[in-house]
Amino acid sequence: MMGDRATVQDALFYEFSLERHVPAKHLLRVIDRFVDLSGIRQHLAPHDSSIGRPSIDPDLLIRMLIVGYCFGIRSERRLCEEVHLNLAYRWFCRLGLEGDVPDHSTFSKSRHGRFRDADLLRELFETVVRRCMAEGLVGGEGFAVDASLIVADAQRQRGVKSGEDLDPTARRAVAEYLATLDDAAFGAATPVEPKFVSPVDPAARWTASWGGPAVFAYCTNDLVDVENAIIVDVEPSTAVRQAEVGAAKTMIARVHDGLGLWPERLIADTGYGSAEMLDWLVHERGIEPHIPVFDKSRRKDGTFSRADFAYDHGSDSYTCPDGKQLKLYRRRFAAPRDGINQDNTLRYRASQADCRACALKAQCCPNAPARKVTRSLFEGARDMARAIAETDAYRTSRRQRKKVEMLFAHLKRILKLDRLRLRGPNGARDEFHLAATAQNVRKMAKLYAARQPIPVS
């Protein structure tokens, strides 16, 4: 038989402890150990007005944003609802049972106002990185860098042909785009004009570089310490390779100047293996490039490639497979010439007489009177990268590079940041900093839990 219908009888008094209802192993309880927001008010003080109504506590807003990005809650409207209902979220945000959750519009006003003026989210990210360093999670010996496409909040069907007719007063994202035309990470990264420009977010690049349908997208660039996969810096850029390389240089210089980190080696894919980038790492930064060399000198028609010619540093010349010399110049000039071409290469030439009588001419230069071999001005750095590629340390670096890819997969699948919600370069920058902050605090929490001894029953 059925039991009696359950009835609810309200008690006159309740005794409830929010502290007791949050499990000891809850992720937020562990994260709370590593989130120090004591310096936020001081950092915001110069940008806060001394008159008017009191603003919402910035500590509360930042804690709510950390919750949102740690648990993949992309909508700020939904975030307010979840914090209102979830006891663990209330505990982490220091709201108690009766604290009021701010309206979702408060986030937009703070983000476009005092947070952005004070560069607060960047300060938050660096504070977490310093905590990672204090916990001994950043080795500083090896860094890996890579970039990943994040789809922008712009419909690909509504692109326009040119950005010349965009109204800078129509949208905030348009004004930000015009302000970044000379920025090496955006407008000045490449002279190539995109096929389409988004009228709602013109800084987003029209690209199909991931092999699928073309979309408007940004790139998030991560510089990762490979010891524990801690993100030590993050930088947004437009979705072109030149901007990604420029962002890598910016991050390496910034972590050295701001955090005192100077890696011994940098791990990256072939896209970062240009001669200029390798030379910058080796001669300007003293960093070993564990990077495949970007090299298009190998021929596919069966004739000799540049690798078949031996270079001699003493005589500054190449020797062909038949033993003849290729020189930069074969006579003296009244005014000395350096021989450097516009593309930062040197061209070494064989003697026409040697090539004419050579039995290997058909395999070397069948359609030219004499063979020419170009050498990059930065070939020394390229040779160093090639030598490193033959070592066991390089093979270890290839495996460690996967940690960056895993962070990008975690970013898109777990934190749900496969598409941006904010527009403009500043919006992308805010989202990438918050996501990197969330990934670092989650990593600290995971490593802290792993270090705890298992209780003996």
PDB file of N, CA and C in Angstrom, residues 21-87:
ATOM      1  N   HIS A  21      28.656  22.389   4.685  1.00  0.00           N
ATOM      2  CA  HIS A  21      27.975  21.769   3.550  1.00  0.00           C
ATOM      3  C   HIS A  21      28.817  21.753   2.278  1.00  0.00           C
ATOM      4  N   VAL A  22      29.982  22.362   2.282  1.00  0.00           N
ATOM      5  CA  VAL A  22      30.873  22.292   1.121  1.00  0.00           C
ATOM      6  C   VAL A  22      31.862  21.159   1.369  1.00  0.00           C
ATOM      7  N   PRO A  23      31.849  20.117   0.547  1.00  0.00           N
ATOM      8  CA  PRO A  23      32.733  18.965   0.787  1.00  0.00           C
ATOM      9  C   PRO A  23      34.198  19.379   0.841  1.00  0.00           C
ATOM     10  N   ALA A  24      34.950  18.656   1.645  1.00  0.00           N
ATOM     11  CA  ALA A  24      36.367  18.987   1.812  1.00  0.00           C
ATOM     12  C   ALA A  24      37.145  18.809   0.509  1.00  0.00           C
ATOM     13  N   LYS A  25      36.706  17.895  -0.369  1.00  0.00           N
ATOM     14  CA  LYS A  25      37.420  17.637  -1.614  1.00  0.00           C
ATOM     15  C   LYS A  25      36.825  18.390  -2.797  1.00  0.00           C
ATOM     16  N   HIS A  26      35.895  19.299  -2.555  1.00  0.00           N
ATOM     17  CA  HIS A  26      35.317  20.063  -3.657  1.00  0.00           C
ATOM     18  C   HIS A  26      36.404  20.916  -4.313  1.00  0.00           C
ATOM     19  N   LEU A  27      36.342  21.013  -5.636  1.00  0.00           N
ATOM     20  CA  LEU A  27      37.366  21.742  -6.383  1.00  0.00           C
ATOM     21  C   LEU A  27      37.515  23.180  -5.901  1.00  0.00           C
ATOM     22  N   LEU A  28      36.401  23.848  -5.611  1.00  0.00           N
ATOM     23  CA  LEU A  28      36.479  25.244  -5.198  1.00  0.00           C
ATOM     24  C   LEU A  28      37.135  25.393  -3.831  1.00  0.00           C
ATOM     25  N   ARG A  29      36.962  24.408  -2.972  1.00  0.00           N
ATOM     26  CA  ARG A  29      37.612  24.504  -1.659  1.00  0.00           C
ATOM     27  C   ARG A  29      39.136  24.434  -1.808  1.00  0.00           C
ATOM     28  N   VAL A  30      39.607  23.616  -2.744  1.00  0.00           N
ATOM     29  CA  VAL A  30      41.046  23.529  -2.975  1.00  0.00           C
ATOM     30  C   VAL A  30      41.544  24.776  -3.704  1.00  0.00           C
ATOM     31  N   ILE A  31      40.769  25.241  -4.686  1.00  0.00           N
ATOM     32  CA  ILE A  31      41.158  26.449  -5.425  1.00  0.00           C
ATOM     33  C   ILE A  31      41.258  27.645  -4.493  1.00  0.00           C
ATOM     34  N   ASP A  32      40.373  27.701  -3.509  1.00  0.00           N
ATOM     35  CA  ASP A  32      40.345  28.841  -2.592  1.00  0.00           C
ATOM     36  C   ASP A  32      41.669  29.022  -1.849  1.00  0.00           C
ATOM     37  N   ARG A  33      42.420  27.936  -1.705  1.00  0.00           N
ATOM     38  CA  ARG A  33      43.725  28.035  -1.040  1.00  0.00           C
ATOM     39  C   ARG A  33      44.704  28.888  -1.843  1.00  0.00           C
ATOM     40  N   PHE A  34      44.503  28.945  -3.159  1.00  0.00           N
ATOM     41  CA  PHE A  34      45.492  29.574  -4.025  1.00  0.00           C
ATOM     42  C   PHE A  34      45.007  30.899  -4.634  1.00  0.00           C
ATOM     43  N   VAL A  35      43.825  31.339  -4.293  1.00  0.00           N
ATOM     44  CA  VAL A  35      43.299  32.593  -4.836  1.00  0.00           C
ATOM     45  C   VAL A  35      43.470  33.690  -3.793  1.00  0.00           C
ATOM     46  N   ASP A  36      44.367  34.601  -4.058  1.00  0.00           N
ATOM     47  CA  ASP A  36      44.640  35.717  -3.157  1.00  0.00           C
ATOM     48  C   ASP A  36      44.245  37.014  -3.866  1.00  0.00           C
ATOM     49  N   LEU A  37      43.154  37.605  -3.440  1.00  0.00           N
ATOM     50  CA  LEU A  37      42.648  38.835  -4.054  1.00  0.00           C
ATOM     51  C   LEU A  37      42.821  40.038  -3.140  1.00  0.00           C
ATOM     52  N   SER A  38      43.767  39.940  -2.228  1.00  0.00           N
ATOM     53  CA  SER A  38      43.940  41.015  -1.247  1.00  0.00           C
ATOM     54  C   SER A  38      44.421  42.312  -1.879  1.00  0.00           C
ATOM     55  N   GLY A  39      45.071  42.232  -3.039  1.00  0.00           N
ATOM     56  CA  GLY A  39      45.608  43.448  -3.644  1.00  0.00           C
ATOM     57  C   GLY A  39      44.704  44.091  -4.669  1.00  0.00           C
ATOM     58  N   ILE A  40      43.483  43.543  -4.857  1.00  0.00           N
ATOM     59  CA  ILE A  40      42.610  44.061  -5.911  1.00  0.00           C
ATOM     60  C   ILE A  40      42.169  45.499  -5.631  1.00  0.00           C
ATOM     61  N   ARG A  41      41.731  45.762  -4.415  1.00  0.00           N
ATOM     62  CA  ARG A  41      41.234  47.103  -4.091  1.00  0.00           C
ATOM     63  C   ARG A  41      42.333  48.153  -4.276  1.00  0.00           C
ATOM     64  N   GLN A  42      43.540  47.837  -3.848  1.00  0.00           N
ATOM     65  CA  GLN A  42      44.642  48.780  -4.000  1.00  0.00           C
ATOM     66  C   GLN A  42      44.964  49.007  -5.474  1.00  0.00           C
ATOM     67  N   HIS A  43      44.883  47.950  -6.269  1.00  0.00           N
ATOM     68  CA  HIS A  43      45.166  48.067  -7.697  1.00  0.00           C
ATOM     69  C   HIS A  43      44.100  48.913  -8.411  1.00  0.00           C
ATOM     70  N   LEU A  44      42.855  48.818  -7.943  1.00  0.00           N
ATOM     71  CA  LEU A  44      41.761  49.557  -8.576  1.00  0.00           C
ATOM     72  C   LEU A  44      41.587  50.968  -8.023  1.00  0.00           C
ATOM     73  N   ALA A  45      42.208  51.260  -6.902  1.00  0.00           N
ATOM     74  CA  ALA A  45      41.980  52.540  -6.224  1.00  0.00           C
ATOM     75  C   ALA A  45      42.170  53.758  -7.133  1.00  0.00           C
ATOM     76  N   PRO A  46      43.237  53.825  -7.966  1.00  0.00           N
ATOM     77  CA  PRO A  46      43.398  55.015  -8.812  1.00  0.00           C
ATOM     78  C   PRO A  46      42.318  55.178  -9.872  1.00  0.00           C
ATOM     79  N   HIS A  47      41.555  54.116 -10.143  1.00  0.00           N
ATOM     80  CA  HIS A  47      40.550  54.151 -11.203  1.00  0.00           C
ATOM     81  C   HIS A  47      39.129  54.165 -10.647  1.00  0.00           C
ATOM     82  N   ASP A  48      39.002  54.314  -9.336  1.00  0.00           N
ATOM     83  CA  ASP A  48      37.678  54.306  -8.700  1.00  0.00           C
ATOM     84  C   ASP A  48      37.291  55.733  -8.337  1.00  0.00           C
ATOM     85  N   SER A  49      36.035  56.052  -8.560  1.00  0.00           N
ATOM     86  CA  SER A  49      35.556  57.402  -8.268  1.00  0.00           C
ATOM     87  C   SER A  49      35.348  57.582  -6.759  1.00  0.00           C
ATOM     88  N   SER A  50      35.599  58.796  -6.294  1.00  0.00           N
ATOM     89  CA  SER A  50      35.425  59.100  -4.864  1.00  0.00           C
ATOM     90  C   SER A  50      34.019  59.589  -4.554  1.00  0.00           C
ATOM     91  N   ILE A  51      33.176  59.758  -5.566  1.00  0.00           N
ATOM     92  CA  ILE A  51      31.798  60.222  -5.367  1.00  0.00           C
ATOM     93  C   ILE A  51      30.847  59.198  -5.969  1.00  0.00           C
ATOM     94  N   GLY A  52      29.562  59.398  -5.703  1.00  0.00           N
ATOM     95  CA  GLY A  52      28.551  58.504  -6.244  1.00  0.00           C
ATOM     96  C   GLY A  52      28.239  57.349  -5.312  1.00  0.00           C
ATOM     97  N   ARG A  53      27.409  56.444  -5.792  1.00  0.00           N
ATOM     98  CA  ARG A  53      27.018  55.292  -4.999  1.00  0.00           C
ATOM     99  C   ARG A  53      28.154  54.295  -4.896  1.00  0.00           C
ATOM    100  N   PRO A  54      28.234  53.538  -3.796  1.00  0.00           N
ATOM    101  CA  PRO A  54      29.285  52.516  -3.667  1.00  0.00           C
ATOM    102  C   PRO A  54      29.151  51.464  -4.771  1.00  0.00           C
ATOM    103  N   SER A  55      30.280  51.077  -5.329  1.00  0.00           N
ATOM    104  CA  SER A  55      30.281  50.080  -6.396  1.00  0.00           C
ATOM    105  C   SER A  55      30.225  48.673  -5.808  1.00  0.00           C
ATOM    106  N   ILE A  56      29.930  47.707  -6.680  1.00  0.00           N
ATOM    107  CA  ILE A  56      29.932  46.308  -6.263  1.00  0.00           C
ATOM    108  C   ILE A  56      31.357  45.898  -5.895  1.00  0.00           C
ATOM    109  N   ASP A  57      31.490  45.118  -4.850  1.00  0.00           N
ATOM    110  CA  ASP A  57      32.797  44.663  -4.383  1.00  0.00           C
ATOM    111  C   ASP A  57      33.532  43.960  -5.521  1.00  0.00           C
ATOM    112  N   PRO A  58      34.716  44.477  -5.946  1.00  0.00           N
ATOM    113  CA  PRO A  58      35.444  43.811  -7.046  1.00  0.00           C
ATOM    114  C   PRO A  58      35.885  42.398  -6.692  1.00  0.00           C
ATOM    115  N   ASP A  59      36.123  42.135  -5.410  1.00  0.00           N
ATOM    116  CA  ASP A  59      36.496  40.788  -4.985  1.00  0.00           C
ATOM    117  C   ASP A  59      35.387  39.801  -5.336  1.00  0.00           C
ATOM    118  N   LEU A  60      34.123  40.191  -5.133  1.00  0.00           N
ATOM    119  CA  LEU A  60      32.983  39.343  -5.451  1.00  0.00           C
ATOM    120  C   LEU A  60      32.903  39.093  -6.957  1.00  0.00           C
ATOM    121  N   LEU A  61      33.070  40.143  -7.764  1.00  0.00           N
ATOM    122  CA  LEU A  61      32.974  39.992  -9.214  1.00  0.00           C
ATOM    123  C   LEU A  61      34.071  39.070  -9.743  1.00  0.00           C
ATOM    124  N   ILE A  62      35.289  39.238  -9.241  1.00  0.00           N
ATOM    125  CA  ILE A  62      36.389  38.394  -9.709  1.00  0.00           C
ATOM    126  C   ILE A  62      36.172  36.948  -9.301  1.00  0.00           C
ATOM    127  N   ARG A  63      35.699  36.729  -8.078  1.00  0.00           N
ATOM    128  CA  ARG A  63      35.452  35.351  -7.642  1.00  0.00           C
ATOM    129  C   ARG A  63      34.349  34.702  -8.481  1.00  0.00           C
ATOM    130  N   MET A  64      33.337  35.456  -8.828  1.00  0.00           N
ATOM    131  CA  MET A  64      32.285  34.907  -9.679  1.00  0.00           C
ATOM    132  C   MET A  64      32.820  34.580 -11.070  1.00  0.00           C
ATOM    133  N   LEU A  65      33.687  35.441 -11.614  1.00  0.00           N
ATOM    134  CA  LEU A  65      34.270  35.167 -12.925  1.00  0.00           C
ATOM    135  C   LEU A  65      35.154  33.926 -12.885  1.00  0.00           C
ATOM    136  N   ILE A  66      35.893  33.739 -11.798  1.00  0.00           N
ATOM    137  CA  ILE A  66      36.714  32.534 -11.662  1.00  0.00           C
ATOM    138  C   ILE A  66      35.837  31.295 -11.649  1.00  0.00           C
ATOM    139  N   VAL A  67      34.718  31.360 -10.921  1.00  0.00           N
ATOM    140  CA  VAL A  67      33.775  30.243 -10.918  1.00  0.00           C
ATOM    141  C   VAL A  67      33.279  29.956 -12.329  1.00  0.00           C
ATOM    142  N   GLY A  68      32.882  31.017 -13.038  1.00  0.00           N
ATOM    143  CA  GLY A  68      32.349  30.841 -14.390  1.00  0.00           C
ATOM    144  C   GLY A  68      33.339  30.190 -15.335  1.00  0.00           C
ATOM    145  N   TYR A  69      34.584  30.655 -15.318  1.00  0.00           N
ATOM    146  CA  TYR A  69      35.569  30.120 -16.255  1.00  0.00           C
ATOM    147  C   TYR A  69      36.101  28.757 -15.807  1.00  0.00           C
ATOM    148  N   CYS A  70      36.105  28.484 -14.515  1.00  0.00           N
ATOM    149  CA  CYS A  70      36.554  27.162 -14.049  1.00  0.00           C
ATOM    150  C   CYS A  70      35.549  26.069 -14.392  1.00  0.00           C
ATOM    151  N   PHE A  71      34.270  26.411 -14.433  1.00  0.00           N
ATOM    152  CA  PHE A  71      33.236  25.406 -14.651  1.00  0.00           C
ATOM    153  C   PHE A  71      32.522  25.572 -15.987  1.00  0.00           C
ATOM    154  N   GLY A  72      33.107  26.348 -16.890  1.00  0.00           N
ATOM    155  CA  GLY A  72      32.566  26.458 -18.240  1.00  0.00           C
ATOM    156  C   GLY A  72      31.212  27.121 -18.320  1.00  0.00           C
ATOM    157  N   ILE A  73      30.922  28.049 -17.407  1.00  0.00           N
ATOM    158  CA  ILE A  73      29.655  28.792 -17.446  1.00  0.00           C
ATOM    159  C   ILE A  73      29.908  30.050 -18.269  1.00  0.00           C
ATOM    160  N   ARG A  74      29.545  30.032 -19.525  1.00  0.00           N
ATOM    161  CA  ARG A  74      29.934  31.077 -20.459  1.00  0.00           C
ATOM    162  C   ARG A  74      29.076  32.333 -20.350  1.00  0.00           C
ATOM    163  N   SER A  75      27.831  32.189 -19.968  1.00  0.00           N
ATOM    164  CA  SER A  75      26.916  33.330 -19.887  1.00  0.00           C
ATOM    165  C   SER A  75      26.966  33.955 -18.500  1.00  0.00           C
ATOM    166  N   GLU A  76      27.151  35.265 -18.437  1.00  0.00           N
ATOM    167  CA  GLU A  76      27.165  35.940 -17.146  1.00  0.00           C
ATOM    168  C   GLU A  76      25.774  35.978 -16.521  1.00  0.00           C
ATOM    169  N   ARG A  77      24.751  35.995 -17.334  1.00  0.00           N
ATOM    170  CA  ARG A  77      23.379  35.920 -16.808  1.00  0.00           C
ATOM    171  C   ARG A  77      23.153  34.577 -16.119  1.00  0.00           C
ATOM    172  N   ARG A  78      23.614  33.495 -16.785  1.00  0.00           N
ATOM    173  CA  ARG A  78      23.473  32.170 -16.176  1.00  0.00           C
ATOM    174  C   ARG A  78      24.392  32.031 -14.968  1.00  0.00           C
ATOM    175  N   LEU A  79      25.558  32.665 -15.020  1.00  0.00           N
ATOM    176  CA  LEU A  79      26.480  32.607 -13.888  1.00  0.00           C
ATOM    177  C   LEU A  79      25.827  33.171 -12.635  1.00  0.00           C
ATOM    178  N   CYS A  80      25.122  34.282 -12.765  1.00  0.00           N
ATOM    179  CA  CYS A  80      24.438  34.870 -11.609  1.00  0.00           C
ATOM    180  C   CYS A  80      23.385  33.914 -11.053  1.00  0.00           C
ATOM    181  N   GLU A  81      22.685  33.221 -11.949  1.00  0.00           N
ATOM    182  CA  GLU A  81      21.682  32.256 -11.489  1.00  0.00           C
ATOM    183  C   GLU A  81      22.334  31.085 -10.761  1.00  0.00           C
ATOM    184  N   GLU A  82      23.450  30.590 -11.303  1.00  0.00           N
ATOM    185  CA  GLU A  82      24.117  29.449 -10.685  1.00  0.00           C
ATOM    186  C   GLU A  82      24.701  29.818  -9.324  1.00  0.00           C
ATOM    187  N   VAL A  83      25.292  30.990  -9.210  1.00  0.00           N
ATOM    188  CA  VAL A  83      25.843  31.413  -7.924  1.00  0.00           C
ATOM    189  C   VAL A  83      24.723  31.601  -6.903  1.00  0.00           C
ATOM    190  N   HIS A  84      23.578  32.059  -7.361  1.00  0.00           N
ATOM    191  CA  HIS A  84      22.438  32.242  -6.461  1.00  0.00           C
ATOM    192  C   HIS A  84      21.968  30.905  -5.895  1.00  0.00           C
ATOM    193  N   LEU A  85      22.039  29.830  -6.689  1.00  0.00           N
ATOM    194  CA  LEU A  85      21.468  28.551  -6.282  1.00  0.00           C
ATOM    195  C   LEU A  85      22.487  27.594  -5.669  1.00  0.00           C
ATOM    196  N   ASN A  86      23.751  27.667  -6.074  1.00  0.00           N
ATOM    197  CA  ASN A  86      24.740  26.665  -5.688  1.00  0.00           C
ATOM    198  C   ASN A  86      25.431  27.067  -4.388  1.00  0.00           C
ATOM    199  N   LEU A  87      25.376  26.182  -3.393  1.00  0.00           N
ATOM    200  CA  LEU A  87      25.954  26.493  -2.087  1.00  0.00           C
ATOM    201  C   LEU A  87      27.470  26.621  -2.144  1.00  0.00           C
TER     202      LEU A  87
END
